Short mmCIF file of C-alpha atoms in Angstrom, two decimals:
data_model
loop_
_atom_site.label_atom_id
_atom_site.label_comp_id
_atom_site.label_asym_id
_atom_site.label_seq_id
_atom_site.Cartn_x
_atom_site.Cartn_y
_atom_site.Cartn_z
CA UNK A 57 63.57 78.56 56.99
CA UNK A 58 66.78 76.92 55.83
CA UNK A 59 69.10 78.17 53.06
CA UNK A 60 72.27 76.34 52.00
CA UNK A 61 74.91 76.87 49.44
CA UNK A 62 77.39 74.25 47.97
CA UNK A 63 79.28 74.08 45.00
CA UNK A 64 77.99 77.39 43.58
CA UNK A 65 74.32 76.26 44.06
CA UNK A 66 71.92 77.49 46.63
CA UNK A 67 68.70 75.45 48.00
CA UNK A 68 65.95 76.94 50.03
CA UNK A 69 63.41 75.45 52.09
CA UNK A 70 60.49 76.47 54.42
CA UNK A 71 57.76 74.75 56.49
CA UNK A 72 54.03 75.76 55.59
CA UNK A 73 52.56 76.17 59.12
CA UNK A 74 51.31 79.30 60.39
CA UNK A 75 51.34 80.03 64.14
CA UNK A 76 49.57 82.95 65.99
CA UNK A 77 50.25 82.81 69.72
CA UNK A 78 49.33 79.30 70.80
CA UNK A 79 47.29 78.60 67.42
CA UNK A 80 48.76 76.57 64.68
CA UNK A 81 47.37 76.30 61.12
CA UNK A 82 48.72 73.98 58.45
CA UNK A 83 48.97 74.72 54.88
CA UNK A 84 45.57 73.01 54.00
CA UNK A 85 43.81 75.60 56.12
CA UNK A 86 45.71 78.70 54.80
CA UNK A 87 44.88 80.19 51.46
CA UNK A 88 48.45 81.73 50.64
CA UNK A 89 50.78 79.50 52.65
CA UNK A 90 53.66 79.91 50.23
CA UNK A 91 56.83 81.42 52.30
CA UNK A 92 59.18 81.41 49.34
CA UNK A 93 57.91 83.67 46.59
CA UNK A 94 59.38 84.52 43.12
CA UNK A 95 60.02 88.20 42.45
CA UNK A 96 61.43 88.77 39.04
CA UNK A 97 64.37 86.14 38.65
CA UNK A 98 64.90 86.17 42.33
CA UNK A 99 63.52 83.96 44.96
CA UNK A 100 62.48 85.76 48.45
CA UNK A 101 61.83 83.94 51.82
CA UNK A 102 59.25 85.43 54.34
CA UNK A 103 59.33 84.87 57.75
CA UNK A 104 57.48 86.18 60.81
CA UNK A 105 54.18 88.01 60.65
CA UNK A 106 55.15 89.04 56.78
CA UNK A 107 54.62 85.40 56.00
CA UNK A 108 51.10 85.07 57.28
#
């Protein structure tokens, strides 16, 4: 997860990999792989178990 702000503008980015212990799953195998979600007029970034 990366968030930057410059000149009044913000950018947010996230990878789409899900990891459980030593297992890794790429976005093509996860139905809901989006870690950045829109809630109303706000964007939220999910990390950890909440993002799975």
